[in-house]
């Protein structure tokens, strides 16, 4: 089921959580709402579920007006951040809950119910845990039970609020991949909230970047990463170095670098740490002399922190492992850096 | 790493514990205090009651006026406990699971019976329903007697025991939050289904705990009931009032025999309370565990 969100506004007292949001979630896609805390992403999710009522705007499910539709009638599955499992029920009863509260006519019989729950237990790979209570499960297991419970009623939309937020890094990785696989199997339209850009980029078909109650950019992970629409998105998706760009008049800021086409003296150049080249000797006139002040060799991409000798500004760089080994950088060494892939954004026409 | 740290720091029991002598003195003082003010009186009740043997004890209890007092006490509790149970659960549910205007006022009102002297509580009903009271003439005209009759006693008992269930449930339900109810709602449960299948099971021990306390107070209430009762033997005397009358008549064995019934109720209440407290704590703990990160 596709979701069309039009002009949704939601305020809590003086605080605006959602400011005229427009968004289209195509049927069958896995969409991530990505943003810092307080950006309104969870509120948007709750508005879609019907747990919050918007002050203005409309929500359509497959083109059908659903703004005022009661939560119960929306047919959504919701996975809460802290799982919200019923703590006095076993795993089996938790998963069965949605089926047992159906009106008498639609309620499945005992056999049917057992079949469906067993099927779901198998799906979440917890076949042997049916009689456990939530308190007896690990965080990752609880998360999966919460997911199975949401899926039991065959919702047309699955909504997940920070689904991996409270888990440790390793379990998180596994569950992420598992969720992606699951989605590829059952194809239910899914929206999940996260503040972790890596998570959003890895799992989602489409990423919605939110900031301060507004949508900043919508696109595939690649589009978002390769063509960020504005400085906020660029910044939020990873570390960034800022440089002044050179203009044509010769009255440049100190330490300005050559910008891309169309840059002027007031343009700010954005460069990712992985786009900073480091060399032992200057190769072009644009190379900037710098001193290595910190080397972090651990991690996938070794991180180097440098201080520009001309402006004393700190620049962060990331090197591929082999190059890092070849260079063998040490703190205090003098090297040359060369920013590549410099990006500038049109300044906003706002004061 | 944590084990290393703990072996380096001194064992905490030595730094945090007082010398043996002081520990003994303090514990001894506490126990002596407890014995003097709680245990000795309790034992005294039974000793006095059984002073002349079992037969007079038994006669005092099965005497018609005593039986009437027992019956009336049970009636008062039978009305006030279920009513306050329903009210307490409804109030706690409204206060903790919904946002509405005037919530603070409601919480204050629930506490009112705790902050008012029971005698005043009784007096309020005399002022309202007594012959000289606001509604007195109207009631008299319709031949309804509230004061110095069973309805007044029931009303006064309800008023005094009003806060017990609600007070017990509000903090418990607050700590549980509304996430489980929201989960049930999204899964398609109706209001009643959410209440009976999610909310109530999560607080059931707290409810029982509140009921036990409410019942103990309902049966033991003296002040408020004393004002509205009129002390008519065999008609409007509850157990505590009956004890007082017997005592004032220097009928010590009978007074203490009836009092021993109330003492037994107190002991039963304490035991039940201790058992339930454990369960309630467990319910609170299971919440924190569920939210906590491993």
Coordinates of C-alpha atoms in Angstrom, one line a residue, chain B residues 22-269:
Chain B
X22 CA 27.1 0.0 67.3
X23 CA 25.3 -2.3 65.0
X24 CA 24.1 -4.4 67.9
X25 CA 23.0 -1.4 69.9
X26 CA 21.1 0.2 67.0
X27 CA 19.4 -3.1 66.0
X28 CA 18.6 -3.7 69.7
X29 CA 17.1 -0.3 70.1
X30 CA 14.9 -0.7 67.0
X31 CA 13.7 -4.2 68.1
X32 CA 13.0 -3.0 71.7
X33 CA 11.0 -0.1 70.3
X34 CA 9.1 -2.4 68.0
X35 CA 8.4 -4.9 70.8
X36 CA 7.2 -2.3 73.2
X37 CA 4.9 -0.4 70.9
X38 CA 3.7 -3.1 68.6
X39 CA 4.3 -6.6 69.8
X40 CA 3.4 -6.2 73.5
X41 CA 0.1 -4.5 72.8
X42 CA -0.8 -7.2 70.3
X43 CA 0.0 -10.0 72.7
X44 CA -1.8 -8.1 75.5
X45 CA -5.0 -8.1 73.4
X46 CA -5.0 -11.9 73.2
X47 CA -3.9 -12.4 76.8
X48 CA -6.6 -10.1 78.1
X49 CA -9.2 -11.7 75.8
X50 CA -8.3 -15.3 77.0
X51 CA -7.8 -14.3 80.6
X52 CA -10.8 -16.2 81.8
X53 CA -10.4 -19.1 79.4
X54 CA -11.9 -19.9 76.1
X55 CA -15.6 -20.1 77.1
X56 CA -16.1 -16.4 78.0
X57 CA -14.1 -15.5 74.9
X58 CA -16.4 -17.5 72.7
X59 CA -19.6 -16.2 74.4
X60 CA -18.4 -12.6 73.9
X61 CA -18.0 -13.2 70.2
X62 CA -21.3 -15.1 69.6
X63 CA -23.3 -12.7 71.7
X64 CA -26.1 -11.2 69.4
X65 CA -24.8 -7.6 69.7
X66 CA -21.3 -8.7 68.7
X67 CA -22.6 -10.7 65.8
X68 CA -24.6 -7.7 64.7
X69 CA -21.5 -5.6 64.9
X70 CA -19.6 -8.1 62.8
X71 CA -22.4 -8.2 60.3
X72 CA -22.4 -4.4 60.0
X73 CA -18.7 -4.2 59.6
X74 CA -18.8 -6.8 56.9
X75 CA -21.6 -4.9 55.1
X76 CA -19.6 -1.6 55.3
X77 CA -16.6 -3.3 53.8
X78 CA -18.7 -5.2 51.2
X79 CA -19.9 -1.8 49.9
X80 CA -16.9 0.3 50.2
X81 CA -14.2 -2.1 48.9
X82 CA -15.8 -3.0 45.6
X83 CA -16.9 0.6 45.0
X84 CA -13.5 2.0 45.8
X85 CA -11.9 -0.7 43.7
X86 CA -13.8 0.3 40.6
X87 CA -13.3 4.0 41.3
X88 CA -9.6 3.6 42.1
X89 CA -8.9 1.6 39.0
X90 CA -10.9 4.1 36.9
X91 CA -9.2 7.1 38.4
X92 CA -5.7 5.6 38.1
X93 CA -6.3 4.6 34.5
X94 CA -7.6 8.0 33.6
X95 CA -4.8 9.8 35.4
X96 CA -1.9 7.7 34.0
X97 CA -3.0 6.8 30.5
X98 CA -4.7 10.0 29.3
X99 CA -4.0 13.7 29.1
X100 CA -6.8 16.0 30.2
X101 CA -7.5 19.3 31.9
X102 CA -8.0 19.3 35.7
X103 CA -5.8 16.2 36.3
X104 CA -3.9 17.9 39.1
X105 CA -7.2 18.8 40.8
X106 CA -8.4 15.2 40.6
X107 CA -5.2 13.9 42.2
X108 CA -5.6 16.4 45.0
X109 CA -9.2 15.4 45.5
X110 CA -8.3 11.7 45.7
X111 CA -6.0 12.6 48.5
X112 CA -8.5 14.6 50.4
X113 CA -9.7 11.8 52.8
X114 CA -6.1 11.2 53.8
X115 CA -5.6 14.9 54.8
X116 CA -8.9 15.4 56.6
X117 CA -9.4 14.1 60.1
X118 CA -11.9 11.1 60.1
X119 CA -14.1 12.9 62.6
X120 CA -14.5 15.7 60.1
X121 CA -15.3 13.2 57.4
X122 CA -18.1 11.9 59.6
X123 CA -19.3 15.3 60.5
X124 CA -19.6 16.3 56.8
X125 CA -22.3 13.6 56.4
X126 CA -24.1 14.6 59.5
X127 CA -24.2 18.2 58.2
X128 CA -25.4 17.0 54.8
X129 CA -27.9 14.3 55.7
X130 CA -28.7 15.0 59.4
X131 CA -32.1 16.3 60.4
X132 CA -30.7 19.8 60.7
X133 CA -28.5 19.3 57.6
X134 CA -29.0 20.5 54.0
X135 CA -30.8 17.4 52.8
X136 CA -32.2 16.3 56.1
X137 CA -35.7 17.6 55.8
X138 CA -36.1 16.2 52.3
X139 CA -34.8 12.8 53.4
X140 CA -37.1 12.8 56.4
X141 CA -40.1 13.7 54.2
X142 CA -39.3 10.6 52.1
X143 CA -38.7 8.5 55.1
X144 CA -35.1 7.8 54.3
X145 CA -32.7 7.6 57.2
X146 CA -29.1 8.2 56.4
X147 CA -27.5 9.3 59.7
X148 CA -27.6 6.9 62.7
X149 CA -28.3 4.2 60.2
X150 CA -26.5 1.8 58.0
X151 CA -26.4 4.0 54.8
X152 CA -24.5 6.7 56.8
X153 CA -22.0 4.2 58.1
X154 CA -21.4 2.9 54.6
X155 CA -21.0 6.4 53.1
X156 CA -18.5 7.4 55.8
X157 CA -16.5 4.2 55.3
X158 CA -16.4 4.8 51.5
X159 CA -15.2 8.3 52.0
X160 CA -12.4 7.3 54.4
X161 CA -11.2 4.4 52.2
X162 CA -11.5 6.4 49.0
X163 CA -7.8 6.9 48.2
X164 CA -6.3 3.4 48.9
X165 CA -6.6 1.6 45.6
X166 CA -6.0 4.7 43.4
X167 CA -3.0 5.8 45.5
X168 CA -1.4 2.3 45.1
X169 CA -2.1 2.1 41.4
X170 CA -1.1 5.6 40.1
X171 CA 2.7 5.3 40.7
X172 CA 2.7 1.7 39.4
X173 CA 0.8 2.6 36.2
X174 CA 2.9 5.7 35.8
X175 CA 6.1 3.7 35.8
X176 CA 4.7 1.4 33.2
X177 CA 3.9 4.1 30.7
X178 CA 1.5 3.8 27.8
X179 CA 3.6 2.0 25.2
X180 CA 2.0 -1.4 25.8
X181 CA -1.5 0.1 25.4
X182 CA -0.4 1.8 22.2
X183 CA 1.0 -1.5 20.9
X184 CA -2.4 -3.2 21.7
X185 CA -4.3 -0.3 20.1
X186 CA -2.3 -0.6 16.8
X187 CA -2.8 -4.3 16.9
X188 CA -6.6 -3.6 16.7
X189 CA -7.7 -4.1 20.4
X190 CA -10.7 -2.1 21.6
X191 CA -10.7 0.0 24.8
X192 CA -12.1 -2.8 26.9
X193 CA -9.8 -5.4 25.4
X194 CA -6.8 -3.2 26.1
X195 CA -7.9 -2.7 29.7
X196 CA -8.7 -6.3 30.5
X197 CA -5.9 -7.9 28.6
X198 CA -3.0 -5.5 28.9
X199 CA -3.5 -2.8 31.6
X200 CA -5.2 -4.8 34.3
X201 CA -2.9 -7.9 34.2
X202 CA 0.1 -5.6 34.5
X203 CA -1.1 -4.1 37.7
X204 CA -3.1 -6.9 39.2
X205 CA -0.9 -7.4 42.3
X206 CA -1.0 -3.7 42.9
X207 CA -4.8 -3.8 42.8
X208 CA -4.9 -6.6 45.3
X209 CA -2.5 -4.8 47.5
X210 CA -4.7 -1.7 47.4
X211 CA -7.8 -3.8 48.1
X212 CA -6.2 -5.4 51.2
X213 CA -5.3 -2.0 52.6
X214 CA -8.7 -0.6 51.7
X215 CA -10.4 -3.5 53.4
X216 CA -8.3 -3.3 56.6
X217 CA -9.2 0.4 56.9
X218 CA -12.9 -0.2 56.1
X219 CA -13.2 -2.7 58.8
X220 CA -11.1 -0.8 61.4
X221 CA -12.4 2.7 60.8
X222 CA -13.5 4.3 64.1
X223 CA -13.6 8.1 63.9
X224 CA -15.8 8.8 60.9
X225 CA -18.2 5.9 61.6
X226 CA -18.4 6.9 65.3
X227 CA -19.8 10.3 64.3
X228 CA -22.5 9.0 62.0
X229 CA -23.4 5.8 63.8
X230 CA -25.3 6.9 66.9
X231 CA -24.0 3.8 68.8
X232 CA -27.3 1.9 68.8
X233 CA -26.4 -1.5 70.1
X234 CA -27.2 -4.3 67.7
X235 CA -28.2 -1.9 65.0
X236 CA -25.5 0.7 64.1
X237 CA -22.5 -0.6 65.9
X238 CA -19.5 -1.7 63.9
X239 CA -16.7 -3.8 65.5
X240 CA -14.5 -0.9 66.6
X241 CA -17.5 0.9 68.1
X242 CA -18.7 -2.3 69.8
X243 CA -15.2 -2.7 71.4
X244 CA -15.4 0.9 72.7
X245 CA -18.8 0.3 74.3
X246 CA -17.8 -2.9 76.0
X247 CA -14.7 -1.3 77.3
X248 CA -16.6 1.6 78.7
X249 CA -18.8 -0.8 80.5
X250 CA -15.7 -2.4 82.1
X251 CA -16.5 -5.6 80.3
X252 CA -12.8 -6.1 79.6
X253 CA -12.8 -9.8 78.6
X254 CA -15.6 -9.2 76.0
X255 CA -13.9 -6.0 74.8
X256 CA -10.6 -7.7 74.2
X257 CA -12.3 -10.7 72.7
X258 CA -13.9 -8.6 70.0
X259 CA -10.8 -6.6 69.7
X260 CA -8.8 -9.8 69.0
X261 CA -10.9 -10.3 65.9
X262 CA -9.7 -6.9 64.6
X263 CA -6.2 -7.9 65.6
X264 CA -6.4 -11.1 63.7
X265 CA -7.6 -9.0 60.7
X266 CA -4.5 -6.8 61.1
X267 CA -2.2 -9.8 61.2
X268 CA -3.8 -11.3 58.1
X269 CA -3.5 -7.9 56.4

